[in-house]
Amino acid sequence: MSFKKLLCIILLTSFIITLCGCEDTEYLPSEVVVSNSEQNEEAIKPFPAECCGVTLEKAVEKAVSLSPAMTEIICELGFKGKLAAVSSYCDYPEDLGLKTVGSTENPDIDAIIELKPDAVFTLSLLSERDIYTLSRAGIAVITPKNPESIEDYYKLYKEISAAFYGKEIADVDKGKLKTVEIANKARLGLENAAGKVELESFVYVTEMLTLAGEDTFAGAVLGLSGENLCSESGYTFAEASKGKTPKYIIADDKLSKTKISTDTTLAAMLNGGAKLIYVSSSYFERPTARTAEVFSQIAKQLAEE
């Protein structure tokens, strides 16, 4: 074979190899690699977020509270500046200085719609008609579950914060863990306050002369300091104590000893040596960090024995 022929074959072979190589790189689909940071950024998008059964597409920037408990917790969480109006019963914090728009039982729907909030918070259900009217106006109605246990109390903070923070991100610098810290502080504050009081055994009597069972918030809170002799579910009649006499009858401070004694079972407890302690029911009706103050009320009366 001549040198020219050999050179031609070598050049042709090199051209074919180069052409094939270019085709592979230029036309065949290449693999797209997503970095870990891009995957994490996608995974931690805070919205849309689920909040008390309502899907929120964005964070609540303007809110109305129709519940004193919701107002207190929203302020505890650091979102006081996002409140545009509150209920006529919202008296804490004392320096709110906000417009009032009725109450859960009788909300001023027109005034609320005029404010154009992103959401209305309430711990008691609004009427179906009011919910429908607000929803039609593009206003979410957020109604957390009333706590029945200490765990529910802890979750309440996280449920409300979801409306403002969305899905929580492990980013302390941006304050996304602030909710957990505040929720923990509220629960630990309650448990620490309870640890300073020894009730041994008790029943809690409501204004209606019913006893609070273990699965009520009042029963759960007071149960941190002693044994609740009412083991029934919910609120029930005093007979549920089944003839047992507690060391303490803890009663709503709207009651008097005379009123309590009109119930034969409660009268028998008093005659059997049960000591009477009064507390404000508002501590149970408003499940906030201030609930821990109920144990200060109890401790003061125990010190006077």
Tab-separated table of C-alpha atoms in Angstrom:
chain	number	residue	atom	x	y	z
A	1	MET	CA	0.000	0.000	0.000
A	2	SER	CA	1.327	3.418	-0.904
A	3	PHE	CA	2.049	6.055	1.685
A	4	LYS	CA	-0.679	8.317	0.236
A	5	LYS	CA	-3.349	5.609	0.558
A	6	LEU	CA	-2.347	4.887	4.149
A	7	LEU	CA	-2.481	8.581	5.012
A	8	CYS	CA	-5.959	8.901	3.506
A	9	ILE	CA	-7.257	5.934	5.535
A	10	ILE	CA	-5.842	7.380	8.786
A	11	LEU	CA	-7.371	10.810	8.114
A	12	LEU	CA	-10.774	9.308	7.199
A	13	THR	CA	-10.830	7.167	10.351
A	14	SER	CA	-9.976	10.181	12.544
A	15	PHE	CA	-12.770	12.189	10.913
A	16	ILE	CA	-15.356	9.469	11.564
A	17	ILE	CA	-14.307	9.144	15.227
A	18	THR	CA	-14.469	12.920	15.689
A	19	LEU	CA	-17.885	13.104	14.014
A	20	CYS	CA	-19.309	10.366	16.254
A	21	GLY	CA	-17.896	12.084	19.322
A	22	CYS	CA	-19.494	15.412	18.402
A	23	GLU	CA	-22.832	13.760	17.775
A	24	ASP	CA	-22.807	12.155	21.195
A	25	THR	CA	-22.066	15.437	22.944
A	26	GLU	CA	-24.248	17.712	20.893
A	27	TYR	CA	-27.402	15.748	20.275
A	28	LEU	CA	-27.793	13.109	22.939
A	29	PRO	CA	-29.695	14.341	26.033
A	30	SER	CA	-27.428	15.036	28.966
A	31	GLU	CA	-28.342	14.172	32.580
A	32	VAL	CA	-29.581	17.151	34.638
A	33	VAL	CA	-28.019	17.190	38.074
A	34	VAL	CA	-29.831	19.083	40.850
A	35	SER	CA	-27.616	20.084	43.706
A	36	ASN	CA	-28.554	19.340	47.293
A	37	SER	CA	-29.097	23.011	47.979
A	38	GLU	CA	-31.630	23.240	45.114
A	39	GLN	CA	-33.446	20.141	46.378
A	40	ASN	CA	-33.565	21.523	49.902
A	41	GLU	CA	-34.836	24.889	48.694
A	42	GLU	CA	-37.687	23.135	46.907
A	43	ALA	CA	-38.460	20.912	49.891
A	44	ILE	CA	-38.671	23.692	52.463
A	45	LYS	CA	-41.089	26.053	50.743
A	46	PRO	CA	-43.308	27.196	53.626
A	47	PHE	CA	-46.477	27.701	51.572
A	48	PRO	CA	-49.017	26.492	50.697
A	49	ALA	CA	-49.553	25.321	54.273
A	50	GLU	CA	-52.338	23.551	56.136
A	51	CYS	CA	-53.630	25.445	59.170
A	52	CYS	CA	-56.496	24.007	61.219
A	53	GLY	CA	-58.015	22.358	58.152
A	54	VAL	CA	-57.616	25.462	55.970
A	55	THR	CA	-55.087	25.631	53.133
A	56	LEU	CA	-53.257	28.946	53.028
A	57	GLU	CA	-51.458	29.904	49.831
A	58	LYS	CA	-49.411	32.600	51.549
A	59	ALA	CA	-48.545	33.863	55.014
A	60	VAL	CA	-51.168	35.829	56.923
A	61	GLU	CA	-50.082	39.470	56.883
A	62	LYS	CA	-53.274	40.966	58.288
A	63	ALA	CA	-55.440	39.219	60.891
A	64	VAL	CA	-58.587	39.686	62.959
A	65	SER	CA	-59.040	37.814	66.250
A	66	LEU	CA	-62.480	37.090	67.642
A	67	SER	CA	-61.174	35.192	70.664
A	68	PRO	CA	-59.249	36.539	73.693
A	69	ALA	CA	-57.134	33.371	73.727
A	70	MET	CA	-56.236	33.732	70.052
A	71	THR	CA	-55.304	37.391	70.584
A	72	GLU	CA	-53.009	36.529	73.489
A	73	ILE	CA	-51.260	33.700	71.660
A	74	ILE	CA	-50.828	35.712	68.453
A	75	CYS	CA	-49.161	38.417	70.550
A	76	GLU	CA	-47.057	35.843	72.427
A	77	LEU	CA	-45.821	34.520	69.095
A	78	GLY	CA	-44.687	38.007	68.116
A	79	PHE	CA	-47.390	38.827	65.567
A	80	LYS	CA	-49.162	41.645	67.428
A	81	GLY	CA	-48.332	44.002	64.559
A	82	LYS	CA	-50.357	41.853	62.153
A	83	LEU	CA	-53.609	42.281	64.123
A	84	ALA	CA	-56.019	44.729	62.509
A	85	ALA	CA	-58.936	44.213	64.913
A	86	VAL	CA	-59.999	42.094	67.889
A	87	SER	CA	-63.175	41.073	69.678
A	88	SER	CA	-64.840	43.254	72.293
A	89	TYR	CA	-63.730	40.704	74.929
A	90	CYS	CA	-60.020	40.926	74.093
A	91	ASP	CA	-58.559	42.776	77.075
A	92	TYR	CA	-55.003	41.421	77.125
A	93	PRO	CA	-52.412	42.611	76.301
A	94	GLU	CA	-53.840	45.799	77.743
A	95	ASP	CA	-52.222	48.216	75.276
A	96	LEU	CA	-53.642	46.767	72.045
A	97	GLY	CA	-55.466	49.938	70.988
A	98	LEU	CA	-57.202	48.121	68.128
A	99	LYS	CA	-60.650	48.393	66.598
A	100	THR	CA	-63.205	45.929	67.990
A	101	VAL	CA	-65.472	43.950	65.686
A	102	GLY	CA	-67.958	42.201	67.957
A	103	SER	CA	-67.444	38.650	69.175
A	104	THR	CA	-67.647	35.064	67.970
A	105	GLU	CA	-71.332	34.966	68.917
A	106	ASN	CA	-72.079	38.303	67.280
A	107	PRO	CA	-69.315	39.327	64.863
A	108	ASP	CA	-69.517	42.521	62.826
A	109	ILE	CA	-69.016	40.777	59.494
A	110	ASP	CA	-69.293	43.951	57.426
A	111	ALA	CA	-66.610	45.682	59.494
A	112	ILE	CA	-64.325	42.647	59.194
A	113	ILE	CA	-64.718	42.482	55.405
A	114	GLU	CA	-64.043	46.210	55.156
A	115	LEU	CA	-60.664	45.662	56.862
A	116	LYS	CA	-59.727	43.048	54.214
A	117	PRO	CA	-57.768	40.720	56.512
A	118	ASP	CA	-56.186	37.512	55.225
A	119	ALA	CA	-57.678	35.513	58.084
A	120	VAL	CA	-60.025	35.585	61.062
A	121	PHE	CA	-58.957	33.594	64.143
A	122	THR	CA	-61.439	32.243	66.659
A	123	LEU	CA	-61.453	29.462	69.247
A	124	SER	CA	-65.239	29.016	68.963
A	125	LEU	CA	-67.015	28.139	65.744
A	126	LEU	CA	-68.655	30.926	63.785
A	127	SER	CA	-72.037	30.276	62.233
A	128	GLU	CA	-72.015	28.565	58.843
A	129	ARG	CA	-73.478	31.706	57.307
A	130	ASP	CA	-70.670	33.906	58.693
A	131	ILE	CA	-67.999	31.435	57.553
A	132	TYR	CA	-69.532	31.359	54.071
A	133	THR	CA	-69.716	35.173	53.845
A	134	LEU	CA	-66.093	35.599	54.955
A	135	SER	CA	-64.876	32.850	52.638
A	136	ARG	CA	-66.656	34.484	49.690
A	137	ALA	CA	-64.734	37.651	50.517
A	138	GLY	CA	-61.467	35.712	50.341
A	139	ILE	CA	-60.946	35.669	54.123
A	140	ALA	CA	-59.831	32.399	55.730
A	141	VAL	CA	-61.546	31.404	58.984
A	142	ILE	CA	-59.054	29.629	61.260
A	143	THR	CA	-60.541	27.756	64.207
A	144	PRO	CA	-58.089	25.644	66.226
A	145	LYS	CA	-59.359	22.833	68.414
A	146	ASN	CA	-59.984	23.745	72.041
A	147	PRO	CA	-57.279	21.897	73.986
A	148	GLU	CA	-58.304	18.933	76.098
A	149	SER	CA	-54.813	17.971	77.233
A	150	ILE	CA	-51.397	19.492	77.865
A	151	GLU	CA	-50.236	18.124	74.511
A	152	ASP	CA	-53.175	19.864	72.795
A	153	TYR	CA	-52.173	23.061	74.569
A	154	TYR	CA	-48.647	22.761	73.165
A	155	LYS	CA	-49.941	22.021	69.653
A	156	LEU	CA	-52.239	25.053	69.763
A	157	TYR	CA	-49.244	27.376	69.510
A	158	LYS	CA	-47.851	25.499	66.526
A	159	GLU	CA	-51.228	25.453	64.750
A	160	ILE	CA	-51.656	29.210	65.040
A	161	SER	CA	-48.066	29.931	64.022
A	162	ALA	CA	-48.519	27.870	60.844
A	163	ALA	CA	-50.702	30.678	59.501
A	164	PHE	CA	-47.792	33.110	59.769
A	165	TYR	CA	-44.729	30.900	59.290
A	166	GLY	CA	-46.103	28.088	57.151
A	167	LYS	CA	-44.197	24.828	57.277
A	168	GLU	CA	-41.449	25.222	59.832
A	169	ILE	CA	-37.887	25.335	58.553
A	170	ALA	CA	-34.850	24.469	60.660
A	171	ASP	CA	-33.397	27.941	60.278
A	172	VAL	CA	-32.839	29.642	63.618
A	173	ASP	CA	-31.397	32.786	62.013
A	174	LYS	CA	-34.705	33.489	60.310
A	175	GLY	CA	-36.661	32.793	63.494
A	176	LYS	CA	-38.475	29.776	62.085
A	177	LEU	CA	-37.907	27.829	65.298
A	178	LYS	CA	-39.241	30.657	67.456
A	179	THR	CA	-42.648	28.980	67.534
A	180	VAL	CA	-41.269	25.790	69.043
A	181	GLU	CA	-39.353	27.785	71.659
A	182	ILE	CA	-42.459	29.763	72.662
A	183	ALA	CA	-44.647	26.645	72.720
A	184	ASN	CA	-42.089	24.857	74.893
A	185	LYS	CA	-41.835	27.873	77.182
A	186	ALA	CA	-45.629	27.934	77.654
A	187	ARG	CA	-45.816	24.216	78.430
A	188	LEU	CA	-42.775	24.210	80.716
A	189	GLY	CA	-44.061	27.300	82.503
A	190	LEU	CA	-47.316	25.507	83.210
A	191	GLU	CA	-45.594	22.321	84.393
A	192	ASN	CA	-43.118	24.222	86.584
A	193	ALA	CA	-45.905	26.244	88.216
A	194	ALA	CA	-47.870	23.049	88.865
A	195	GLY	CA	-44.811	21.453	90.455
A	196	LYS	CA	-44.889	24.060	93.231
A	197	VAL	CA	-48.390	23.011	94.343
A	198	GLU	CA	-49.427	19.690	95.889
A	199	LEU	CA	-53.148	19.015	95.567
A	200	GLU	CA	-53.038	15.261	96.292
A	201	SER	CA	-56.659	14.714	95.162
A	202	PHE	CA	-59.269	17.153	93.882
A	203	VAL	CA	-62.392	17.825	91.847
A	204	TYR	CA	-62.919	20.986	89.823
A	205	VAL	CA	-66.430	22.477	89.969
A	206	THR	CA	-67.647	24.742	87.180
A	207	GLU	CA	-70.122	27.613	87.503
A	208	MET	CA	-72.831	25.136	86.425
A	209	LEU	CA	-71.958	22.836	89.367
A	210	THR	CA	-70.542	20.201	87.032
A	211	LEU	CA	-67.208	18.450	87.487
A	212	ALA	CA	-64.393	18.621	84.934
A	213	GLY	CA	-63.270	15.192	83.736
A	214	GLU	CA	-59.728	14.118	82.948
A	215	ASP	CA	-60.116	14.914	79.241
A	216	THR	CA	-61.013	18.569	79.785
A	217	PHE	CA	-58.431	21.325	79.766
A	218	ALA	CA	-59.249	22.304	83.353
A	219	GLY	CA	-58.928	18.670	84.464
A	220	ALA	CA	-55.651	18.223	82.561
A	221	VAL	CA	-54.091	21.421	83.957
A	222	LEU	CA	-55.030	20.750	87.574
A	223	GLY	CA	-54.109	17.089	87.076
A	224	LEU	CA	-50.465	18.210	86.880
A	225	SER	CA	-50.640	18.776	90.651
A	226	GLY	CA	-52.780	15.928	91.876
A	227	GLU	CA	-55.332	13.209	91.151
A	228	ASN	CA	-58.616	14.218	89.584
A	229	LEU	CA	-61.318	12.086	91.256
A	230	CYS	CA	-63.658	12.759	88.323
A	231	SER	CA	-62.492	10.187	85.798
A	232	GLU	CA	-65.496	10.648	83.530
A	233	SER	CA	-65.278	12.164	80.039
A	234	GLY	CA	-66.065	15.845	79.581
A	235	TYR	CA	-68.123	17.735	82.161
A	236	THR	CA	-70.448	15.668	84.297
A	237	PHE	CA	-72.529	15.749	87.464
A	238	ALA	CA	-70.880	15.486	90.876
A	239	GLU	CA	-72.157	11.941	91.348
A	240	ALA	CA	-69.391	10.880	88.970
A	241	SER	CA	-66.952	11.088	91.885
A	242	LYS	CA	-68.618	7.850	93.101
A	243	GLY	CA	-68.709	8.804	96.746
A	244	LYS	CA	-65.013	9.628	97.003
A	245	THR	CA	-64.026	12.656	99.011
A	246	PRO	CA	-61.138	14.694	97.562
A	247	LYS	CA	-58.734	16.692	99.686
A	248	TYR	CA	-59.713	19.808	97.746
A	249	ILE	CA	-62.759	21.100	95.943
A	250	ILE	CA	-61.447	23.631	93.429
A	251	ALA	CA	-64.335	25.836	92.384
A	252	ASP	CA	-65.019	28.578	89.855
A	253	ASP	CA	-64.706	31.851	91.773
A	254	LYS	CA	-68.177	32.892	90.596
A	255	LEU	CA	-69.586	30.305	93.009
A	256	SER	CA	-70.193	30.666	96.729
A	257	LYS	CA	-69.968	27.982	99.389
A	258	THR	CA	-73.730	28.233	99.816
A	259	LYS	CA	-74.292	27.610	96.114
A	260	ILE	CA	-71.865	24.675	96.098
A	261	SER	CA	-73.637	23.144	99.097
A	262	THR	CA	-76.938	23.006	97.185
A	263	ASP	CA	-75.502	19.955	95.418
A	264	THR	CA	-75.842	17.039	97.840
A	265	THR	CA	-72.711	15.250	96.589
A	266	LEU	CA	-70.557	18.364	96.898
A	267	ALA	CA	-72.096	19.139	100.296
A	268	ALA	CA	-71.138	15.629	101.435
A	269	MET	CA	-67.561	16.262	100.288
A	270	LEU	CA	-67.390	19.473	102.311
A	271	ASN	CA	-68.842	17.722	105.355
A	272	GLY	CA	-66.316	14.935	104.829
A	273	GLY	CA	-63.408	17.359	105.198
A	274	ALA	CA	-62.755	18.549	101.636
A	275	LYS	CA	-61.210	22.029	101.632
A	276	LEU	CA	-62.558	24.678	99.300
A	277	ILE	CA	-60.300	26.637	96.912
A	278	TYR	CA	-61.469	29.228	94.386
A	279	VAL	CA	-59.860	29.929	91.011
A	280	SER	CA	-60.768	32.032	87.996
A	281	SER	CA	-62.248	29.945	85.190
A	282	SER	CA	-60.730	32.380	82.685
A	283	TYR	CA	-57.404	30.543	83.060
A	284	PHE	CA	-59.034	27.484	81.497
A	285	GLU	CA	-61.204	29.360	79.018
A	286	ARG	CA	-58.093	31.126	77.699
A	287	PRO	CA	-55.441	28.447	77.147
A	288	THR	CA	-52.412	30.745	76.988
A	289	ALA	CA	-49.158	31.204	78.919
A	290	ARG	CA	-51.188	32.969	81.619
A	291	THR	CA	-52.930	29.680	82.457
A	292	ALA	CA	-49.958	28.922	84.711
A	293	GLU	CA	-51.150	31.735	87.007
A	294	VAL	CA	-53.941	29.489	88.262
A	295	PHE	CA	-51.356	27.746	90.438
A	296	SER	CA	-50.357	31.072	91.991
A	297	GLN	CA	-53.995	31.532	93.003
A	298	ILE	CA	-54.044	28.051	94.516
A	299	ALA	CA	-50.669	28.433	96.254
A	300	LYS	CA	-51.785	31.673	97.912
A	301	GLN	CA	-54.878	30.015	99.386
A	302	LEU	CA	-52.941	26.931	100.514
A	303	ALA	CA	-50.519	29.216	102.362
A	304	GLU	CA	-53.450	30.741	104.253
A	305	GLU	CA	-54.684	27.395	105.595
